[in-house]
PDB file of C-alpha atoms in Angstrom:
ATOM      1  CA  MET A   1      -3.901  18.765  -2.585  1.00  0.00           C
ATOM      2  CA  ILE A   2      -0.747  18.555  -0.532  1.00  0.00           C
ATOM      3  CA  ARG A   3      -2.538  21.234   1.777  1.00  0.00           C
ATOM      4  CA  GLU A   4      -5.189  18.814   2.231  1.00  0.00           C
ATOM      5  CA  ILE A   5      -3.282  15.860   2.706  1.00  0.00           C
ATOM      6  CA  LEU A   6      -1.405  17.623   5.734  1.00  0.00           C
ATOM      7  CA  ASP A   7      -5.200  18.729   6.790  1.00  0.00           C
ATOM      8  CA  ILE A   8      -6.301  15.552   7.026  1.00  0.00           C
ATOM      9  CA  TYR A   9      -3.340  14.104   8.796  1.00  0.00           C
ATOM     10  CA  ASN A  10      -3.334  16.570  11.598  1.00  0.00           C
ATOM     11  CA  ARG A  11      -7.111  16.457  12.264  1.00  0.00           C
ATOM     12  CA  ASN A  12      -6.436  12.514  12.269  1.00  0.00           C
ATOM     13  CA  TRP A  13      -3.175  12.160  13.958  1.00  0.00           C
ATOM     14  CA  ALA A  14      -4.053  10.155  17.037  1.00  0.00           C
ATOM     15  CA  GLN A  15      -5.590   7.382  14.805  1.00  0.00           C
ATOM     16  CA  ILE A  16      -3.227   7.638  12.387  1.00  0.00           C
ATOM     17  CA  LEU A  17      -0.178   6.851  15.435  1.00  0.00           C
ATOM     18  CA  THR A  18      -2.736   4.167  16.749  1.00  0.00           C
ATOM     19  CA  TRP A  19      -2.405   2.462  13.215  1.00  0.00           C
ATOM     20  CA  SER A  20       1.107   2.730  12.875  1.00  0.00           C
ATOM     21  CA  ILE A  21       1.770   1.192  15.941  1.00  0.00           C
ATOM     22  CA  VAL A  22      -0.723  -1.508  15.931  1.00  0.00           C
ATOM     23  CA  ILE A  23      -0.710  -2.633  12.230  1.00  0.00           C
ATOM     24  CA  ILE A  24       1.957  -0.759  10.145  1.00  0.00           C
ATOM     25  CA  LEU A  25       4.802  -1.947  12.685  1.00  0.00           C
ATOM     26  CA  PRO A  26       3.997  -5.509  13.135  1.00  0.00           C
ATOM     27  CA  VAL A  27       3.082  -5.668   9.403  1.00  0.00           C
ATOM     28  CA  THR A  28       6.431  -4.556   8.348  1.00  0.00           C
ATOM     29  CA  ILE A  29       8.290  -6.336  10.594  1.00  0.00           C
ATOM     30  CA  PHE A  30       6.922  -9.602   9.648  1.00  0.00           C
ATOM     31  CA  SER A  31       7.056  -8.628   5.797  1.00  0.00           C
ATOM     32  CA  PHE A  32      11.172  -7.733   6.195  1.00  0.00           C
ATOM     33  CA  LEU A  33      11.616 -11.077   8.049  1.00  0.00           C
ATOM     34  CA  THR A  34       9.779 -12.709   5.461  1.00  0.00           C
ATOM     35  CA  MET A  35      11.708 -11.193   2.822  1.00  0.00           C
ATOM     36  CA  ILE A  36      15.067 -12.409   4.332  1.00  0.00           C
ATOM     37  CA  PHE A  37      14.176 -15.455   4.711  1.00  0.00           C
ATOM     38  CA  ILE A  38      12.806 -15.806   1.035  1.00  0.00           C
ATOM     39  CA  ASN A  39      16.329 -14.772   0.042  1.00  0.00           C
ATOM     40  CA  ILE A  40      18.341 -17.382   2.121  1.00  0.00           C
ATOM     41  CA  SER A  41      16.275 -19.882   1.275  1.00  0.00           C
ATOM     42  CA  GLU A  42      17.783 -22.167  -1.151  1.00  0.00           C
ATOM     43  CA  ASP A  43      15.121 -24.280  -2.188  1.00  0.00           C
ATOM     44  CA  LEU A  44      12.970 -20.941  -4.156  1.00  0.00           C
ATOM     45  CA  ILE A  45      13.624 -20.390  -7.490  1.00  0.00           C
ATOM     46  CA  ALA A  46      13.696 -16.598  -8.287  1.00  0.00           C
ATOM     47  CA  PRO A  47      12.906 -15.658  -4.941  1.00  0.00           C
ATOM     48  CA  HIS A  48      12.832 -11.681  -5.930  1.00  0.00           C
ATOM     49  CA  TYR A  49       9.854 -12.385  -7.249  1.00  0.00           C
ATOM     50  CA  PHE A  50       8.381 -13.661  -3.961  1.00  0.00           C
ATOM     51  CA  THR A  51      10.510 -11.017  -1.897  1.00  0.00           C
ATOM     52  CA  SER A  52       8.479  -8.433  -4.262  1.00  0.00           C
ATOM     53  CA  LEU A  53       5.173 -10.003  -3.431  1.00  0.00           C
ATOM     54  CA  VAL A  54       5.732  -9.592  -0.152  1.00  0.00           C
ATOM     55  CA  PHE A  55       6.766  -5.916  -0.226  1.00  0.00           C
ATOM     56  CA  VAL A  56       3.259  -5.347  -2.684  1.00  0.00           C
ATOM     57  CA  ILE A  57       1.492  -7.093  -0.002  1.00  0.00           C
ATOM     58  CA  ASN A  58       3.053  -5.157   2.930  1.00  0.00           C
ATOM     59  CA  PHE A  59       1.915  -1.681   1.194  1.00  0.00           C
ATOM     60  CA  ILE A  60      -1.611  -3.066   0.370  1.00  0.00           C
ATOM     61  CA  ILE A  61      -2.907  -4.933   3.314  1.00  0.00           C
ATOM     62  CA  CYS A  62      -2.478  -1.687   5.434  1.00  0.00           C
ATOM     63  CA  ILE A  63      -4.832   0.612   3.271  1.00  0.00           C
ATOM     64  CA  PRO A  64      -8.392  -0.041   4.700  1.00  0.00           C
ATOM     65  CA  PRO A  65      -8.116   1.898   7.766  1.00  0.00           C
ATOM     66  CA  PHE A  66      -6.658   5.023   6.050  1.00  0.00           C
ATOM     67  CA  VAL A  67      -9.425   4.943   3.538  1.00  0.00           C
ATOM     68  CA  LYS A  68     -12.135   4.833   5.794  1.00  0.00           C
ATOM     69  CA  MET A  69     -10.428   7.503   7.682  1.00  0.00           C
ATOM     70  CA  VAL A  70     -10.641   9.940   4.742  1.00  0.00           C
ATOM     71  CA  LEU A  71     -13.672   9.336   3.813  1.00  0.00           C
ATOM     72  CA  LYS A  72     -15.145   9.964   7.342  1.00  0.00           C
ATOM     73  CA  ASP A  73     -13.229  13.018   7.247  1.00  0.00           C
ATOM     74  CA  GLU A  74     -14.764  14.488   4.230  1.00  0.00           C
ATOM     75  CA  GLN A  75     -17.920  14.109   6.200  1.00  0.00           C
ATOM     76  CA  ASP A  76     -16.751  15.942   9.140  1.00  0.00           C
ATOM     77  CA  GLU A  77     -16.384  12.933  11.091  1.00  0.00           C
ATOM     78  CA  LEU A  78     -13.546  11.066  13.168  1.00  0.00           C
ATOM     79  CA  LEU A  79     -12.943   7.339  12.769  1.00  0.00           C
ATOM     80  CA  HIS A  80     -12.090   5.325  16.274  1.00  0.00           C
ATOM     81  CA  PRO A  81      -9.393   3.900  15.887  1.00  0.00           C
ATOM     82  CA  ILE A  82     -10.605   0.498  16.772  1.00  0.00           C
ATOM     83  CA  GLU A  83     -13.114   1.183  13.952  1.00  0.00           C
ATOM     84  CA  GLY A  84      -9.907   1.334  11.671  1.00  0.00           C
ATOM     85  CA  ILE A  85      -8.392  -2.026  13.531  1.00  0.00           C
ATOM     86  CA  ALA A  86     -11.750  -3.867  12.509  1.00  0.00           C
ATOM     87  CA  GLN A  87     -11.618  -2.467   8.900  1.00  0.00           C
ATOM     88  CA  PHE A  88      -7.865  -4.147   8.813  1.00  0.00           C
ATOM     89  CA  ILE A  89      -8.790  -7.455  10.235  1.00  0.00           C
ATOM     90  CA  GLN A  90     -12.241  -7.567   7.955  1.00  0.00           C
ATOM     91  CA  GLN A  91     -10.325  -7.181   4.812  1.00  0.00           C
ATOM     92  CA  PHE A  92      -6.750  -8.503   5.135  1.00  0.00           C
ATOM     93  CA  GLY A  93      -7.964 -12.290   3.718  1.00  0.00           C
ATOM     94  CA  PHE A  94      -9.724 -10.384   0.846  1.00  0.00           C
ATOM     95  CA  LEU A  95      -6.692  -7.943   0.140  1.00  0.00           C
ATOM     96  CA  LEU A  96      -4.124 -10.817   0.655  1.00  0.00           C
ATOM     97  CA  LEU A  97      -5.801 -13.035  -1.914  1.00  0.00           C
ATOM     98  CA  PHE A  98      -6.675 -10.799  -4.280  1.00  0.00           C
ATOM     99  CA  THR A  99      -3.037  -9.036  -4.548  1.00  0.00           C
ATOM    100  CA  ALA A 100      -1.448 -12.673  -4.800  1.00  0.00           C
ATOM    101  CA  SER A 101      -4.023 -13.338  -7.747  1.00  0.00           C
ATOM    102  CA  PHE A 102      -2.814 -10.452  -9.628  1.00  0.00           C
ATOM    103  CA  TYR A 103       0.596 -10.018  -8.935  1.00  0.00           C
ATOM    104  CA  PHE A 104       0.746 -13.864 -10.758  1.00  0.00           C
ATOM    105  CA  ILE A 105      -0.863 -12.561 -13.386  1.00  0.00           C
ATOM    106  CA  GLY A 106       1.037  -9.720 -13.598  1.00  0.00           C
ATOM    107  CA  PHE A 107       4.357 -11.896 -13.217  1.00  0.00           C
ATOM    108  CA  ILE A 108       2.749 -14.385 -16.205  1.00  0.00           C
ATOM    109  CA  GLY A 109       2.043 -11.113 -18.491  1.00  0.00           C
ATOM    110  CA  MET A 110       5.557 -10.417 -18.824  1.00  0.00           C
ATOM    111  CA  TYR A 111       5.481 -13.491 -21.311  1.00  0.00           C
ATOM    112  CA  LEU A 112       2.520 -11.831 -22.947  1.00  0.00           C
ATOM    113  CA  LEU A 113       4.179  -8.229 -24.340  1.00  0.00           C
ATOM    114  CA  PHE A 114       3.593  -6.926 -20.790  1.00  0.00           C
ATOM    115  CA  ILE A 115      -0.026  -6.013 -21.358  1.00  0.00           C
ATOM    116  CA  PRO A 116      -1.521  -8.373 -18.308  1.00  0.00           C
ATOM    117  CA  THR A 117       1.407  -7.365 -16.262  1.00  0.00           C
ATOM    118  CA  ILE A 118       0.227  -3.446 -16.879  1.00  0.00           C
ATOM    119  CA  PHE A 119      -3.053  -4.102 -16.454  1.00  0.00           C
ATOM    120  CA  ALA A 120      -2.382  -6.442 -13.134  1.00  0.00           C
ATOM    121  CA  LEU A 121      -0.221  -3.287 -11.796  1.00  0.00           C
ATOM    122  CA  PHE A 122      -3.245  -0.802 -12.393  1.00  0.00           C
ATOM    123  CA  VAL A 123      -5.545  -3.199 -10.452  1.00  0.00           C
ATOM    124  CA  MET A 124      -2.892  -3.742  -7.415  1.00  0.00           C
ATOM    125  CA  LEU A 125      -2.822   0.065  -7.577  1.00  0.00           C
ATOM    126  CA  ILE A 126      -6.735   1.041  -7.404  1.00  0.00           C
ATOM    127  CA  PHE A 127      -8.526  -2.016  -5.944  1.00  0.00           C
ATOM    128  CA  PRO A 128      -7.483  -1.845  -2.284  1.00  0.00           C
ATOM    129  CA  PHE A 129      -9.279   1.659  -2.296  1.00  0.00           C
ATOM    130  CA  PHE A 130     -12.825  -0.009  -3.348  1.00  0.00           C
ATOM    131  CA  SER A 131     -12.162  -3.238  -0.984  1.00  0.00           C
ATOM    132  CA  ASP A 132     -14.983  -2.149   1.248  1.00  0.00           C
ATOM    133  CA  SER A 133     -18.083  -2.884  -1.432  1.00  0.00           C
ATOM    134  CA  LYS A 134     -20.480  -5.014  -0.811  1.00  0.00           C
ATOM    135  CA  SER A 135     -19.082  -8.166  -3.299  1.00  0.00           C
ATOM    136  CA  VAL A 136     -16.090  -8.813  -5.138  1.00  0.00           C
ATOM    137  CA  LYS A 137     -17.881  -7.767  -8.377  1.00  0.00           C
ATOM    138  CA  GLU A 138     -18.475  -4.165  -7.227  1.00  0.00           C
ATOM    139  CA  VAL A 139     -14.726  -4.240  -5.980  1.00  0.00           C
ATOM    140  CA  PHE A 140     -13.516  -5.175  -9.610  1.00  0.00           C
ATOM    141  CA  VAL A 141     -16.333  -3.182 -11.853  1.00  0.00           C
ATOM    142  CA  ARG A 142     -15.517   0.252  -9.596  1.00  0.00           C
ATOM    143  CA  THR A 143     -11.926  -0.558  -9.928  1.00  0.00           C
ATOM    144  CA  ILE A 144     -11.805  -0.975 -13.904  1.00  0.00           C
ATOM    145  CA  GLU A 145     -14.238   2.135 -13.764  1.00  0.00           C
ATOM    146  CA  ALA A 146     -11.387   3.877 -12.345  1.00  0.00           C
ATOM    147  CA  ILE A 147      -9.182   2.285 -14.423  1.00  0.00           C
ATOM    148  CA  ALA A 148     -10.781   3.311 -17.613  1.00  0.00           C
ATOM    149  CA  LYS A 149     -10.935   7.106 -16.271  1.00  0.00           C
ATOM    150  CA  GLU A 150      -7.439   7.454 -15.224  1.00  0.00           C
ATOM    151  CA  ASN A 151      -5.573   5.418 -17.306  1.00  0.00           C
ATOM    152  CA  VAL A 152      -2.528   7.591 -18.354  1.00  0.00           C
ATOM    153  CA  ALA A 153      -2.573   9.130 -14.930  1.00  0.00           C
ATOM    154  CA  LEU A 154      -2.026   5.611 -13.146  1.00  0.00           C
ATOM    155  CA  PHE A 155       1.437   5.751 -14.538  1.00  0.00           C
ATOM    156  CA  GLY A 156       2.381   8.898 -12.717  1.00  0.00           C
ATOM    157  CA  ASP A 157       1.037   7.161  -9.435  1.00  0.00           C
ATOM    158  CA  LEU A 158       2.806   4.364  -9.978  1.00  0.00           C
ATOM    159  CA  LEU A 159       6.114   6.183 -10.425  1.00  0.00           C
ATOM    160  CA  ILE A 160       5.293   8.438  -7.366  1.00  0.00           C
ATOM    161  CA  ILE A 161       4.460   5.062  -5.208  1.00  0.00           C
ATOM    162  CA  LEU A 162       7.747   3.493  -6.349  1.00  0.00           C
ATOM    163  CA  SER A 163      10.000   6.515  -6.265  1.00  0.00           C
ATOM    164  CA  ILE A 164       8.908   7.032  -2.527  1.00  0.00           C
ATOM    165  CA  ASN A 165       9.345   3.717  -1.660  1.00  0.00           C
ATOM    166  CA  PHE A 166      12.625   2.849  -3.609  1.00  0.00           C
ATOM    167  CA  GLY A 167      13.961   5.686  -3.558  1.00  0.00           C
ATOM    168  CA  ILE A 168      14.261   6.929  -0.072  1.00  0.00           C
ATOM    169  CA  TRP A 169      15.046   3.562   1.064  1.00  0.00           C
ATOM    170  CA  ALA A 170      17.748   3.747  -1.544  1.00  0.00           C
ATOM    171  CA  THR A 171      18.840   7.405  -0.594  1.00  0.00           C
ATOM    172  CA  VAL A 172      18.662   5.814   3.639  1.00  0.00           C
ATOM    173  CA  MET A 173      20.664   2.819   2.847  1.00  0.00           C
ATOM    174  CA  LEU A 174      23.337   4.595   0.778  1.00  0.00           C
ATOM    175  CA  PHE A 175      23.992   7.058   3.846  1.00  0.00           C
ATOM    176  CA  PHE A 176      24.271   4.296   6.046  1.00  0.00           C
ATOM    177  CA  SER A 177      26.360   2.294   4.372  1.00  0.00           C
ATOM    178  CA  GLN A 178      29.457   4.025   5.393  1.00  0.00           C
ATOM    179  CA  TYR A 179      28.471   2.238   8.856  1.00  0.00           C
ATOM    180  CA  ASP A 180      28.700  -0.843  10.387  1.00  0.00           C
ATOM    181  CA  ASN A 181      25.049  -2.043  10.204  1.00  0.00           C
ATOM    182  CA  ASN A 182      23.221  -5.377  11.103  1.00  0.00           C
ATOM    183  CA  MET A 183      19.685  -6.633   9.989  1.00  0.00           C
ATOM    184  CA  LEU A 184      18.329  -5.289  13.092  1.00  0.00           C
ATOM    185  CA  ALA A 185      19.233  -1.583  12.014  1.00  0.00           C
ATOM    186  CA  TYR A 186      17.909  -2.212   8.350  1.00  0.00           C
ATOM    187  CA  LEU A 187      14.542  -3.414  10.173  1.00  0.00           C
ATOM    188  CA  ILE A 188      14.001  -0.505  12.283  1.00  0.00           C
ATOM    189  CA  ILE A 189      14.801   1.803   9.379  1.00  0.00           C
ATOM    190  CA  ARG A 190      12.291   0.173   7.242  1.00  0.00           C
ATOM    191  CA  VAL A 191       9.586   0.446   9.924  1.00  0.00           C
ATOM    192  CA  VAL A 192      10.330   3.765  10.882  1.00  0.00           C
ATOM    193  CA  LEU A 193      10.203   4.822   7.012  1.00  0.00           C
ATOM    194  CA  ASN A 194       6.857   3.061   6.433  1.00  0.00           C
ATOM    195  CA  ILE A 195       5.261   4.731   9.360  1.00  0.00           C
ATOM    196  CA  LEU A 196       6.202   8.341   8.291  1.00  0.00           C
ATOM    197  CA  ILE A 197       5.532   8.001   4.725  1.00  0.00           C
ATOM    198  CA  LEU A 198       3.129   5.373   4.026  1.00  0.00           C
ATOM    199  CA  PRO A 199      -0.191   6.920   5.645  1.00  0.00           C
ATOM    200  CA  PHE A 200       0.466  10.204   3.516  1.00  0.00           C
ATOM    201  CA  VAL A 201       0.492   8.107   0.792  1.00  0.00           C
ATOM    202  CA  TYR A 202      -2.620   6.534   1.239  1.00  0.00           C
ATOM    203  CA  ILE A 203      -3.982   9.784   1.765  1.00  0.00           C
ATOM    204  CA  TYR A 204      -3.252  10.628  -1.237  1.00  0.00           C
ATOM    205  CA  LEU A 205      -4.328   7.825  -3.254  1.00  0.00           C
ATOM    206  CA  THR A 206      -7.307   7.737  -0.983  1.00  0.00           C
ATOM    207  CA  LEU A 207      -7.836  11.264  -2.705  1.00  0.00           C
ATOM    208  CA  ARG A 208      -7.144  10.740  -5.800  1.00  0.00           C
ATOM    209  CA  TYR A 209      -9.753   7.644  -6.229  1.00  0.00           C
ATOM    210  CA  ARG A 210     -12.221   7.568  -3.546  1.00  0.00           C
ATOM    211  CA  VAL A 211     -12.762  11.678  -3.363  1.00  0.00           C
ATOM    212  CA  ASP A 212     -11.900  13.476  -6.216  1.00  0.00           C
ATOM    213  CA  GLY A 213     -12.269  10.245  -8.426  1.00  0.00           C
ATOM    214  CA  GLN A 214     -16.178  10.731  -7.424  1.00  0.00           C
ATOM    215  CA  PHE A 215     -15.960   6.927  -6.815  1.00  0.00           C
ATOM    216  CA  SER A 216     -16.950   6.916  -3.233  1.00  0.00           C
ATOM    217  CA  LYS A 217     -20.690   6.177  -3.237  1.00  0.00           C
TER     218      LYS A 217
END
């Protein structure tokens, strides 16, 4: 699959570069600044739960253009960058609301033997790749079908995503900790990492759940 991911990236590098600048960059900047604001706020209880929500939203709302791109690529077609931006705008509100809802379901589930939490994590991982469906019901049905089919393998994908995001971030932070860095430096690092990493993750997950998973219809 690594070869296929690289081939798709190479065939669509211009679109990916455009979306990285127009979508991933501003979303990452806004998310980073929001997390800083939450952490320094004295009015919030347990701010780390809210910063985690922002982190999850940052990851999810940038997905739609890349899903459409991979599906087009499978048909030997190229997606125009403007079409990808339109996908982002059209699905932004739905993804934001759906993500926040299941995040808080997962949060409440921590007090119920973690079963709702695990289910919510699986839903948040899968549903963005079906957000182009005709209705909310269809999104949910296709998401449940994918969860039922993949089940245990989803833990591996969650581990991969967390390892890539937190592992690389922690490694970079460890390297730069010996230097005198400010928030701007950390912001630049976060932006660069997201621009470099997220497109590959999105392509991989789309291939897993929309192409190889046979849920593309």
